[in-house]
Every structure is written in C-alpha cells, then in structure tokens.
Tab-separated table of C-alpha atoms and ligand atoms in Angstrom:
chain	number	residue	atom	x	y	z
A	1	MET	CA	-0.340	-30.383	-45.896
A	2	LYS	CA	-3.897	-31.767	-45.636
A	3	LYS	CA	-6.187	-28.691	-45.584
A	4	CYS	CA	-9.896	-28.455	-45.114
A	5	THR	CA	-12.700	-26.018	-44.239
A	6	VAL	CA	-15.538	-27.105	-41.959
A	7	VAL	CA	-18.657	-24.931	-42.293
A	8	GLY	CA	-20.930	-25.117	-39.216
A	9	GLN	CA	-19.765	-25.687	-35.651
A	10	GLY	CA	-22.817	-27.463	-34.245
A	11	LEU	CA	-22.452	-30.914	-32.725
A	12	ALA	CA	-21.642	-32.439	-36.134
A	13	GLY	CA	-19.024	-29.874	-37.207
A	14	THR	CA	-17.399	-29.814	-33.752
A	15	VAL	CA	-16.818	-33.564	-33.464
A	16	LEU	CA	-15.749	-33.866	-37.101
A	17	ALA	CA	-13.303	-30.945	-36.791
A	18	PHE	CA	-11.850	-32.489	-33.611
A	19	LEU	CA	-11.176	-35.803	-35.378
A	20	LEU	CA	-9.676	-34.033	-38.415
A	21	GLN	CA	-7.455	-31.958	-36.120
A	22	ARG	CA	-6.327	-35.128	-34.314
A	23	ALA	CA	-5.498	-36.736	-37.682
A	24	GLY	CA	-3.214	-33.793	-38.531
A	25	TRP	CA	-5.414	-31.757	-40.884
A	26	HIS	CA	-4.946	-27.988	-41.081
A	27	LEU	CA	-8.410	-26.634	-40.355
A	28	THR	CA	-10.445	-23.537	-41.020
A	29	ILE	CA	-13.807	-23.520	-39.237
A	30	VAL	CA	-16.563	-21.085	-40.183
A	31	ASP	CA	-19.725	-20.734	-38.089
A	32	ARG	CA	-22.184	-17.874	-37.969
A	33	GLY	CA	-23.198	-18.549	-34.299
A	34	HIS	CA	-25.195	-21.168	-32.431
A	35	GLU	CA	-28.460	-19.250	-32.082
A	36	GLY	CA	-31.405	-21.322	-33.338
A	37	SER	CA	-29.267	-24.381	-34.082
A	38	ALA	CA	-30.400	-27.832	-32.966
A	39	SER	CA	-27.221	-28.329	-30.957
A	40	ALA	CA	-27.778	-25.151	-28.915
A	41	VAL	CA	-30.928	-26.643	-27.369
A	42	ALA	CA	-30.344	-30.426	-27.613
A	43	ALA	CA	-31.099	-32.341	-24.424
A	44	GLY	CA	-28.047	-34.451	-25.257
A	45	MET	CA	-29.467	-37.853	-24.339
A	46	TRP	CA	-28.147	-40.976	-26.002
A	47	ASN	CA	-29.945	-44.301	-25.925
A	48	PRO	CA	-29.220	-47.129	-28.371
A	49	VAL	CA	-32.466	-49.024	-27.634
A	50	SER	CA	-35.695	-48.287	-29.521
A	51	PHE	CA	-38.541	-48.490	-26.995
A	52	ARG	CA	-41.279	-49.037	-29.574
A	53	ARG	CA	-39.872	-52.283	-30.952
A	54	VAL	CA	-37.433	-52.998	-28.092
A	55	SER	CA	-34.592	-53.456	-30.567
A	56	VAL	CA	-31.272	-51.883	-31.586
A	57	GLU	CA	-30.707	-50.644	-35.141
A	58	PRO	CA	-27.449	-51.936	-36.691
A	59	LEU	CA	-26.164	-48.361	-37.177
A	60	LEU	CA	-26.680	-47.562	-33.492
A	61	MET	CA	-25.039	-50.855	-32.511
A	62	SER	CA	-21.938	-49.836	-34.528
A	63	SER	CA	-21.930	-46.270	-33.202
A	64	HIS	CA	-22.351	-47.023	-29.508
A	65	PRO	CA	-18.854	-48.423	-28.688
A	66	GLU	CA	-17.022	-45.627	-30.557
A	67	MET	CA	-18.923	-42.752	-28.973
A	68	ALA	CA	-17.450	-42.763	-25.445
A	69	GLY	CA	-13.818	-42.759	-26.651
A	70	VAL	CA	-14.393	-39.684	-28.823
A	71	TYR	CA	-16.214	-37.599	-26.189
A	72	ARG	CA	-13.727	-38.620	-23.477
A	73	ALA	CA	-10.842	-37.517	-25.737
A	74	MET	CA	-12.625	-34.194	-26.307
A	75	GLU	CA	-12.987	-33.753	-22.541
A	76	VAL	CA	-9.223	-34.257	-22.160
A	77	TRP	CA	-8.478	-31.796	-24.983
A	78	LEU	CA	-10.771	-29.113	-23.524
A	79	GLY	CA	-10.175	-29.816	-19.824
A	80	GLU	CA	-13.931	-29.889	-19.117
A	81	ARG	CA	-16.475	-32.588	-18.215
A	82	PHE	CA	-19.533	-32.870	-20.442
A	83	PHE	CA	-20.029	-36.632	-21.072
A	84	PHE	CA	-22.184	-38.379	-18.429
A	85	PRO	CA	-23.036	-42.097	-18.786
A	86	THR	CA	-26.253	-42.452	-16.741
A	87	PRO	CA	-28.871	-45.243	-16.605
A	88	LEU	CA	-32.131	-44.512	-18.410
A	89	VAL	CA	-35.345	-45.732	-16.779
A	90	ARG	CA	-38.230	-46.507	-19.105
A	91	VAL	CA	-41.693	-46.125	-17.537
A	92	PHE	CA	-43.891	-48.678	-19.355
A	93	PRO	CA	-47.110	-47.151	-20.709
A	94	ASP	CA	-49.036	-50.475	-20.524
A	95	GLN	CA	-48.715	-54.169	-19.722
A	96	GLN	CA	-48.041	-55.118	-23.346
A	97	SER	CA	-44.929	-52.891	-23.426
A	98	ALA	CA	-43.724	-54.397	-20.144
A	99	ASN	CA	-44.157	-57.954	-21.503
A	100	LEU	CA	-42.383	-57.100	-24.773
A	101	TRP	CA	-39.486	-55.616	-22.808
A	102	ASP	CA	-39.147	-58.766	-20.676
A	103	GLU	CA	-39.194	-60.999	-23.727
A	104	LYS	CA	-36.820	-59.024	-25.986
A	105	THR	CA	-34.221	-57.929	-23.447
A	106	ARG	CA	-33.315	-61.555	-22.697
A	107	ARG	CA	-31.862	-61.856	-26.226
A	108	PRO	CA	-28.035	-61.746	-26.580
A	109	LEU	CA	-27.989	-58.507	-28.640
A	110	LEU	CA	-29.907	-56.497	-26.037
A	111	SER	CA	-28.937	-58.078	-22.732
A	112	PRO	CA	-25.542	-56.268	-22.459
A	113	LEU	CA	-27.309	-52.897	-22.843
A	114	VAL	CA	-29.959	-53.335	-20.186
A	115	GLN	CA	-29.834	-53.398	-16.418
A	116	PRO	CA	-31.860	-56.332	-15.029
A	117	VAL	CA	-32.897	-54.510	-11.846
A	118	PRO	CA	-33.851	-50.887	-12.570
A	119	PRO	CA	-32.762	-48.280	-10.010
A	120	SER	CA	-35.639	-47.286	-7.746
A	121	LEU	CA	-37.350	-44.185	-9.047
A	122	SER	CA	-38.546	-41.282	-6.930
A	123	PRO	CA	-41.987	-42.259	-5.482
A	124	HIS	CA	-43.437	-39.226	-7.282
A	125	PHE	CA	-43.320	-41.132	-10.588
A	126	ASN	CA	-46.468	-43.078	-11.463
A	127	ALA	CA	-45.379	-46.393	-12.975
A	128	PRO	CA	-48.305	-48.836	-12.576
A	129	PHE	CA	-46.899	-51.174	-15.268
A	130	GLY	CA	-43.349	-51.076	-13.917
A	131	THR	CA	-40.071	-49.914	-15.388
A	132	GLY	CA	-37.124	-51.222	-17.402
A	133	CYS	CA	-33.626	-49.783	-17.554
A	134	VAL	CA	-31.021	-49.156	-20.264
A	135	ALA	CA	-27.552	-49.242	-18.717
A	136	GLY	CA	-25.768	-48.103	-21.902
A	137	ALA	CA	-27.391	-44.637	-21.932
A	138	GLY	CA	-26.458	-41.160	-20.749
A	139	TRP	CA	-26.346	-37.495	-21.660
A	140	LEU	CA	-23.882	-35.065	-23.168
A	141	ASP	CA	-23.880	-31.401	-22.139
A	142	VAL	CA	-23.834	-30.282	-25.782
A	143	PRO	CA	-23.849	-26.476	-25.227
A	144	LYS	CA	-20.929	-26.773	-22.779
A	145	MET	CA	-18.884	-28.866	-25.230
A	146	LEU	CA	-19.623	-26.500	-28.128
A	147	GLY	CA	-18.797	-23.403	-26.061
A	148	ALA	CA	-15.465	-24.817	-24.884
A	149	ALA	CA	-14.444	-25.978	-28.383
A	150	ARG	CA	-15.460	-22.623	-29.898
A	151	ALA	CA	-13.352	-20.720	-27.356
A	152	ALA	CA	-10.317	-22.975	-28.037
A	153	TRP	CA	-10.618	-22.625	-31.824
A	154	MET	CA	-11.160	-18.856	-31.639
A	155	ALA	CA	-8.069	-18.512	-29.433
A	156	SER	CA	-5.995	-20.386	-32.042
A	157	ASN	CA	-7.536	-18.359	-34.929
A	158	THR	CA	-8.982	-21.582	-36.354
A	159	LEU	CA	-12.624	-20.448	-36.184
A	160	THR	CA	-14.176	-17.340	-37.634
A	161	ALA	CA	-17.714	-16.192	-36.863
A	162	GLU	CA	-19.201	-15.634	-40.295
A	163	SER	CA	-21.689	-17.046	-42.751
A	164	ARG	CA	-20.484	-18.994	-45.781
A	165	SER	CA	-22.674	-19.671	-48.829
A	166	ALA	CA	-22.771	-23.101	-50.350
A	167	GLY	CA	-21.249	-23.310	-53.796
A	168	TYR	CA	-18.218	-24.331	-55.754
A	169	SER	CA	-14.846	-23.973	-54.069
A	170	GLY	CA	-11.562	-25.584	-55.026
A	171	GLU	CA	-10.501	-26.701	-51.549
A	172	VAL	CA	-11.957	-29.515	-49.459
A	173	THR	CA	-15.028	-28.066	-47.707
A	174	ILE	CA	-17.349	-30.034	-45.442
A	175	TRP	CA	-20.848	-28.641	-44.956
A	176	CYS	CA	-22.123	-29.279	-41.405
A	177	THR	CA	-24.830	-26.641	-41.450
A	178	GLY	CA	-27.696	-28.777	-40.082
A	179	ALA	CA	-31.228	-27.786	-41.073
A	180	ALA	CA	-29.896	-24.537	-42.610
A	181	TRP	CA	-28.773	-26.665	-45.571
A	182	HIS	CA	-32.429	-26.875	-46.553
A	183	ALA	CA	-32.599	-23.107	-46.976
A	184	GLU	CA	-29.153	-22.534	-48.458
A	185	GLY	CA	-27.859	-25.676	-50.097
A	186	ALA	CA	-27.965	-25.585	-53.860
A	187	ALA	CA	-27.526	-29.344	-54.231
A	188	TRP	CA	-29.948	-31.807	-52.670
A	189	ARG	CA	-31.499	-29.109	-50.491
A	190	HIS	CA	-34.648	-31.219	-50.084
A	191	ALA	CA	-32.621	-34.152	-48.748
A	192	VAL	CA	-32.383	-32.403	-45.359
A	193	ILE	CA	-35.862	-32.017	-43.872
A	194	PRO	CA	-36.270	-29.445	-41.053
A	195	ASN	CA	-38.140	-30.728	-37.988
A	196	LYS	CA	-38.873	-28.389	-35.090
A	197	GLY	CA	-38.343	-29.585	-31.522
A	198	GLN	CA	-39.283	-27.860	-28.267
A	199	LEU	CA	-38.247	-28.486	-24.660
A	200	LEU	CA	-39.205	-27.187	-21.229
A	201	GLN	CA	-36.680	-26.422	-18.497
A	202	VAL	CA	-38.057	-27.543	-15.124
A	203	GLU	CA	-37.025	-27.390	-11.464
A	204	MET	CA	-38.138	-30.200	-9.143
A	205	ASP	CA	-38.051	-30.350	-5.352
A	206	GLY	CA	-36.246	-33.112	-3.514
A	207	PRO	CA	-33.008	-35.005	-4.120
A	208	ALA	CA	-31.489	-34.959	-7.614
A	209	LEU	CA	-32.604	-37.839	-9.862
A	210	GLU	CA	-29.897	-40.455	-10.314
A	211	GLU	CA	-31.202	-41.585	-13.667
A	212	LEU	CA	-32.704	-40.276	-16.901
A	213	VAL	CA	-36.402	-41.048	-17.278
A	214	HIS	CA	-38.372	-41.895	-20.437
A	215	PHE	CA	-42.180	-41.903	-20.330
A	216	GLY	CA	-42.961	-41.205	-23.996
A	217	ASN	CA	-41.172	-37.881	-23.422
A	218	PHE	CA	-37.867	-37.745	-21.556
A	219	LEU	CA	-36.548	-36.045	-18.436
A	220	VAL	CA	-32.805	-35.325	-18.542
A	221	PRO	CA	-30.544	-33.183	-16.304
A	222	SER	CA	-29.700	-29.804	-17.715
A	223	GLY	CA	-26.183	-28.402	-17.680
A	224	SER	CA	-27.481	-25.212	-16.085
A	225	GLY	CA	-29.135	-27.124	-13.173
A	226	GLY	CA	-32.628	-28.611	-13.041
A	227	TYR	CA	-33.943	-30.774	-15.876
A	228	VAL	CA	-35.252	-30.580	-19.411
A	229	THR	CA	-38.329	-32.420	-20.626
A	230	GLY	CA	-39.435	-32.943	-24.208
A	231	ALA	CA	-39.399	-33.052	-26.968
A	232	THR	CA	-41.943	-32.179	-29.626
A	233	TYR	CA	-41.506	-33.360	-33.241
A	234	GLU	CA	-43.094	-30.806	-35.583
A	235	ARG	CA	-42.916	-31.323	-39.320
A	236	SER	CA	-44.826	-28.209	-40.209
A	237	PHE	CA	-44.193	-24.910	-38.466
A	238	ASP	CA	-44.300	-21.192	-39.282
A	239	HIS	CA	-41.412	-20.005	-37.108
A	240	ALA	CA	-38.567	-21.337	-34.968
A	241	GLN	CA	-39.730	-19.813	-31.653
A	242	PRO	CA	-41.262	-21.655	-28.654
A	243	THR	CA	-45.077	-21.874	-28.697
A	244	PRO	CA	-47.735	-21.947	-25.904
A	245	GLU	CA	-49.223	-25.124	-27.445
A	246	ALA	CA	-45.954	-27.033	-27.004
A	247	ARG	CA	-45.596	-25.722	-23.470
A	248	ALA	CA	-49.064	-27.020	-22.550
A	249	LEU	CA	-48.436	-30.403	-24.229
A	250	LEU	CA	-45.094	-31.025	-22.531
A	251	SER	CA	-46.262	-29.777	-19.153
A	252	THR	CA	-49.383	-32.010	-19.207
A	253	ALA	CA	-47.304	-35.058	-20.187
A	254	LEU	CA	-44.983	-34.476	-17.223
A	255	GLU	CA	-47.921	-33.929	-14.816
A	256	GLU	CA	-49.396	-37.265	-15.883
A	257	VAL	CA	-46.302	-39.223	-14.892
A	258	TYR	CA	-44.869	-37.083	-12.066
A	259	SER	CA	-47.070	-36.224	-9.082
A	260	GLY	CA	-44.517	-34.065	-7.229
A	261	PRO	CA	-44.295	-30.281	-7.516
A	262	PHE	CA	-42.296	-28.817	-10.389
A	263	ALA	CA	-41.853	-25.336	-11.825
A	264	ILE	CA	-41.335	-24.487	-15.481
A	265	THR	CA	-38.368	-22.133	-15.681
A	266	GLY	CA	-37.873	-21.876	-19.432
A	267	GLN	CA	-38.741	-23.124	-22.913
A	268	THR	CA	-36.493	-23.556	-25.944
A	269	ALA	CA	-36.869	-24.553	-29.569
A	270	GLY	CA	-34.509	-25.664	-32.319
A	271	ILE	CA	-34.670	-27.237	-35.776
A	272	ARG	CA	-33.413	-30.793	-36.283
A	273	PRO	CA	-31.886	-31.824	-39.620
A	274	THR	CA	-33.783	-35.013	-40.530
A	275	THR	CA	-33.819	-37.189	-43.658
A	276	ARG	CA	-36.435	-39.278	-45.461
A	277	ASP	CA	-34.920	-42.622	-44.394
A	278	ARG	CA	-33.833	-41.358	-40.925
A	279	GLN	CA	-30.172	-42.034	-41.690
A	280	PRO	CA	-27.363	-39.426	-41.803
A	281	LEU	CA	-26.075	-38.039	-45.096
A	282	ILE	CA	-22.310	-38.182	-45.432
A	283	GLY	CA	-19.999	-37.829	-48.395
A	284	PRO	CA	-19.310	-35.933	-51.613
A	285	VAL	CA	-21.892	-33.507	-52.985
A	286	GLU	CA	-22.641	-34.569	-56.520
A	287	GLY	CA	-21.417	-32.108	-59.145
A	288	TRP	CA	-19.258	-30.034	-56.776
A	289	THR	CA	-15.524	-30.608	-56.648
A	290	ASN	CA	-14.123	-31.317	-53.161
A	291	GLN	CA	-17.440	-30.512	-51.438
A	292	TYR	CA	-18.818	-32.875	-48.777
A	293	LEU	CA	-22.010	-33.093	-46.767
A	294	PHE	CA	-22.022	-34.127	-43.083
A	295	ASN	CA	-25.629	-33.787	-42.056
A	296	GLY	CA	-28.979	-35.479	-41.372
A	297	PHE	CA	-28.398	-36.513	-37.743
A	298	GLY	CA	-32.058	-35.971	-36.837
A	299	SER	CA	-32.743	-36.607	-33.155
A	300	ARG	CA	-29.788	-38.949	-32.628
A	301	GLY	CA	-26.778	-36.717	-33.203
A	302	VAL	CA	-25.036	-37.484	-29.911
A	303	LEU	CA	-24.809	-41.186	-30.645
A	304	LEU	CA	-24.313	-41.105	-34.416
A	305	VAL	CA	-21.936	-38.184	-35.000
A	306	PRO	CA	-18.676	-39.676	-33.560
A	307	TRP	CA	-18.891	-42.914	-35.582
A	308	CYS	CA	-19.956	-41.100	-38.764
A	309	ALA	CA	-17.196	-38.499	-38.343
A	310	ALA	CA	-14.598	-41.254	-37.968
A	311	ARG	CA	-15.845	-42.900	-41.203
A	312	LEU	CA	-15.647	-39.584	-43.109
A	313	VAL	CA	-12.100	-38.923	-41.867
A	314	GLU	CA	-11.064	-42.436	-43.009
A	315	HIS	CA	-12.688	-41.774	-46.388
A	316	LEU	CA	-10.848	-38.461	-46.816
A	317	GLU	CA	-7.530	-39.996	-45.771
A	318	THR	CA	-7.609	-43.286	-47.666
A	319	GLY	CA	-10.386	-42.986	-50.245
A	320	CYS	CA	-12.134	-46.036	-48.738
A	321	ALA	CA	-15.863	-46.310	-49.415
A	322	LEU	CA	-18.331	-44.808	-46.944
A	323	PRO	CA	-20.857	-47.203	-45.385
A	324	ARG	CA	-23.750	-47.356	-47.849
A	325	ALA	CA	-26.462	-46.779	-45.204
A	326	VAL	CA	-25.158	-43.266	-44.523
A	327	ALA	CA	-23.435	-42.309	-47.812
A	328	THR	CA	-24.705	-39.466	-49.997
A	329	SER	CA	-24.344	-41.839	-52.983
A	330	ARG	CA	-27.749	-43.285	-52.046
A	331	LEU	CA	-29.289	-39.940	-53.132
A	332	SER	CA	-27.811	-40.233	-56.641
A	333	ALA	CA	-29.049	-43.825	-56.810
A	334	ARG	CA	-32.604	-42.591	-56.096
A	335	THR	CA	-32.763	-40.035	-58.939
B	401	FAD	C1	-35.445	-29.797	-28.938
B	401	FAD	C2	-34.377	-30.738	-29.409
B	401	FAD	C3	-33.925	-31.730	-28.553
B	401	FAD	C4	-32.918	-32.610	-28.979
B	401	FAD	N1	-32.484	-33.569	-28.117
B	401	FAD	C5	-31.533	-34.451	-28.526
B	401	FAD	C6	-31.063	-35.459	-27.663
B	401	FAD	O1	-31.474	-35.553	-26.497
B	401	FAD	N2	-30.108	-36.327	-28.133
B	401	FAD	C7	-29.621	-36.241	-29.414
B	401	FAD	O2	-28.772	-37.063	-29.798
B	401	FAD	N3	-30.070	-35.283	-30.253
B	401	FAD	C8	-30.998	-34.404	-29.845
B	401	FAD	N4	-31.449	-33.446	-30.695
B	401	FAD	C9	-30.930	-33.467	-32.068
B	401	FAD	C10	-29.550	-32.824	-32.131
B	401	FAD	O3	-29.671	-31.522	-31.661
B	401	FAD	C11	-29.051	-32.869	-33.591
B	401	FAD	O4	-28.923	-34.210	-34.019
B	401	FAD	C12	-27.679	-32.216	-33.721
B	401	FAD	O5	-27.531	-31.145	-32.844
B	401	FAD	C13	-27.443	-31.741	-35.149
B	401	FAD	O6	-26.223	-31.050	-35.162
B	401	FAD	P1	-25.688	-30.316	-36.479
B	401	FAD	O7	-24.334	-29.833	-36.123
B	401	FAD	O8	-25.852	-31.216	-37.654
B	401	FAD	O9	-26.701	-29.097	-36.732
B	401	FAD	P2	-26.855	-27.710	-35.933
B	401	FAD	O10	-26.821	-27.951	-34.494
B	401	FAD	O11	-28.092	-27.054	-36.464
B	401	FAD	O12	-25.572	-26.865	-36.297
B	401	FAD	C14	-25.375	-26.240	-37.533
B	401	FAD	C15	-24.392	-25.103	-37.334
B	401	FAD	O13	-24.083	-24.570	-38.617
B	401	FAD	C16	-24.138	-23.142	-38.565
B	401	FAD	N5	-24.460	-22.668	-39.908
B	401	FAD	C17	-25.566	-22.946	-40.632
B	401	FAD	N6	-25.486	-22.378	-41.849
B	401	FAD	C18	-24.310	-21.716	-41.890
B	401	FAD	C19	-23.638	-20.941	-42.891
B	401	FAD	N7	-24.187	-20.732	-44.083
B	401	FAD	N8	-22.413	-20.390	-42.606
B	401	FAD	C20	-21.842	-20.607	-41.378
B	401	FAD	N9	-22.434	-21.336	-40.403
B	401	FAD	C21	-23.650	-21.897	-40.655
B	401	FAD	C22	-25.233	-22.881	-37.531
B	401	FAD	O14	-25.137	-21.573	-37.015
B	401	FAD	C23	-24.944	-23.967	-36.496
B	401	FAD	O15	-23.982	-23.537	-35.538
B	401	FAD	C24	-32.405	-32.528	-30.300
B	401	FAD	C25	-32.858	-31.517	-31.143
B	401	FAD	C26	-33.813	-30.618	-30.703
B	401	FAD	C27	-34.278	-29.527	-31.636
C-alpha cells in the first residue's frame, strides 16, 4: 500500500492530502492547530491577472484551469460550499493604469479572463479613472474548508493534533508547515521567508457587494459575514499579533476609496511563507530520505496549491520530473 505522512494541515497540506487520498494513498496527517497560520486568516481571493503589469504569469495561467475542479471536488467530498467564483473590479489609481488596461486586455492571452463591461459598483466607491474587471476571479472560504476537512479526518482517525519535528524518517513525509519551516526546518530553512500580513474585518451598510474590489488593497466577502480588507506585507516584524499601525493604514486606504459608512469589527494577522523568487518550493529535501517540501505559496496559495499538489502527486506516483519553476532542485542548483 502507498503510505505517506502529511505534516501541516493549512491550505497546502489540506489540498495535497485530499489529492493523495483520492489517488488511493493511506494517509497520516499531523497538525498542531491552525492558530497563527496564514491559512487561518487568508482572505481567500484568487486573481490570475497582475494589475501592475496587466499580464498573467505562465505559472498562474497553468494553475487557473485546474483550480476549480479540485475545490469543487472537495466541496462534494465535504458536503459544504466554500468556492465562490466572483468578478473582481479593479479601481484604476490613475489614467495611465486605465490606458494600460485597455491596451493589454485586448490581447488574446488576457481577453478570456476579463469582462469587457465591468459590473456597476456601489456609488460609494470613488473611481475617477474608471474600473476594469477580471471575470476569472473569486474567493475561497479557506477557514471553512480547513475546518470541514479537519473534522472529517479526525472522525476517520486520519489526523492527529500534535507537533512533529523535521528530521530523518524512513517513510514518505511531506512537510506543509508554511512559514514555521523557517523556524524548525533543518534543511533549507532560509528558503522559506516569513512575511507578516494583516487584515481588517469591516461591516458596511447597504446591499451586499456583488463583486470583489481591488484598489491597491482588496475588499473581499468574509465567511463570517461582512468583508475583509487588506493586506499588509511586512518583511520585518517583532511578533505575529495585529498592530495599531496596520489598522490605521488599512482603514485610511479604505476611507480614501469608499465614502460610505463602515465599521471595523476585527483585525487579524498571519505569516505567509514566501520565497526569494516568489515561486513555490516543491519536491525532495536534499539529504533526507523520502522527505518532501510543499511550501512557499506566498500570497497566492488559493490559485497555486491545487496545480502544484497535482504535480507532486504525479511525481510520487510515477517518478516524473517536477516542473523546474517550482521544484526544490533549483535550490541545490543555486548552492
Ligand atoms: C493576511 C493574509 C491574507 C492572505 N490573503 C490571501 C488571499 O486572499 N489569497 C491567497 O491565495 N492567499 C492569501 N494569503 C496567503 C495564504 O494564506 C497562503 O498562501 C497559504 O495559506 C499558505 O498555506 P500553507 O498551508 O502553506 O501554510 P499555513 O497556512 O501556515 O499552514 C501550515 C500548517 O502547518 C502547521 N504546522 C506548522 N509546523 C508544524 C509542526 N512542526 N507540526 C505540526 N504542524 C505544524 C500549522 O499549525 C499550520 O496549520 C494570505 C495570507 C495572509 C497572512
């Protein structure tokens, strides 16, 4: 029988374990709890289009078609809804950005992802330079998906709530421990770079928004009602808790674009697992037998994890090479 241990049941470990389970692997999942993890606070938005360059990275182009099938299959398995394709409206910050959008989105690569006529935004949004719209966007209620999967795996005695230390082990073990790898991983610990992100939970009067909104920061529905806005990107930080500075920054940014009343009802923080080249890190850990890394999803876990998990399962099953852009072998090549 194909046996494997998945350490970490954040977004990465959950999707990977689901695909392994579907492929017939006998699983043990170990997770010490979601507190402080990136997935516990993630807004869950996915958007394949980079707004700065108005372009789509090849990795995101590959990942986008595979994503929906995986999350839909997880919804069927768990009997819950947590995957919500929703248009994303971009509020242009200036005329140059609006012109670039018009020019680039006519190209064949981008045109299927955009919506030519954006939905009309609430009149409370200030958009003097207009708006564009990504049709191929949406949001995943990450905490709901993780909670449901955890309950199912605990009921089947597949998951145990404990901490596991990185190190040599004879059986196939896949480390999906997010930014904690930086603190605990013996091999390549510096390859995963912690980056703190903070969000505000807000309530807004009036009818519910029918779209996600991006204005430099984003505004996304929250699974517990209301919306979340964020996020900060903090490379240096002393602790993982929310700060008053981030609250002021995020609140001011929302006030600048939204003239209607809103109330801040909460603030959360988590640590993203980022990498130097902004690409995930997947594959064998050098020098450790049967040990694999599945990490480095930065701020794009929702979109990247399903495709990357499918590639790792194929690799484990057939021995086929992992795509070079995401493979851990690029770390060995660097040293
Ligand atoms: C504020 C914020 C907003 C975000 N918004 C978005 C967004 O809108 N869209 C998007 O795609 N991404 C977003 N992200 C990024 C997203 O959260 C990450 O890409 C993703 O959640 C990473 O998942 P992970 O499973 O790799 O890591 P984590 O979520 O950190 O999970 C790691 C898990 O491993 C467990 N663990 C760690 N060490 C051990 C150990 N030794 N033994 C046992 N268990 C262990 C932890 O408890 C945790 O459950 C956001 C991140 C933040 C911080």
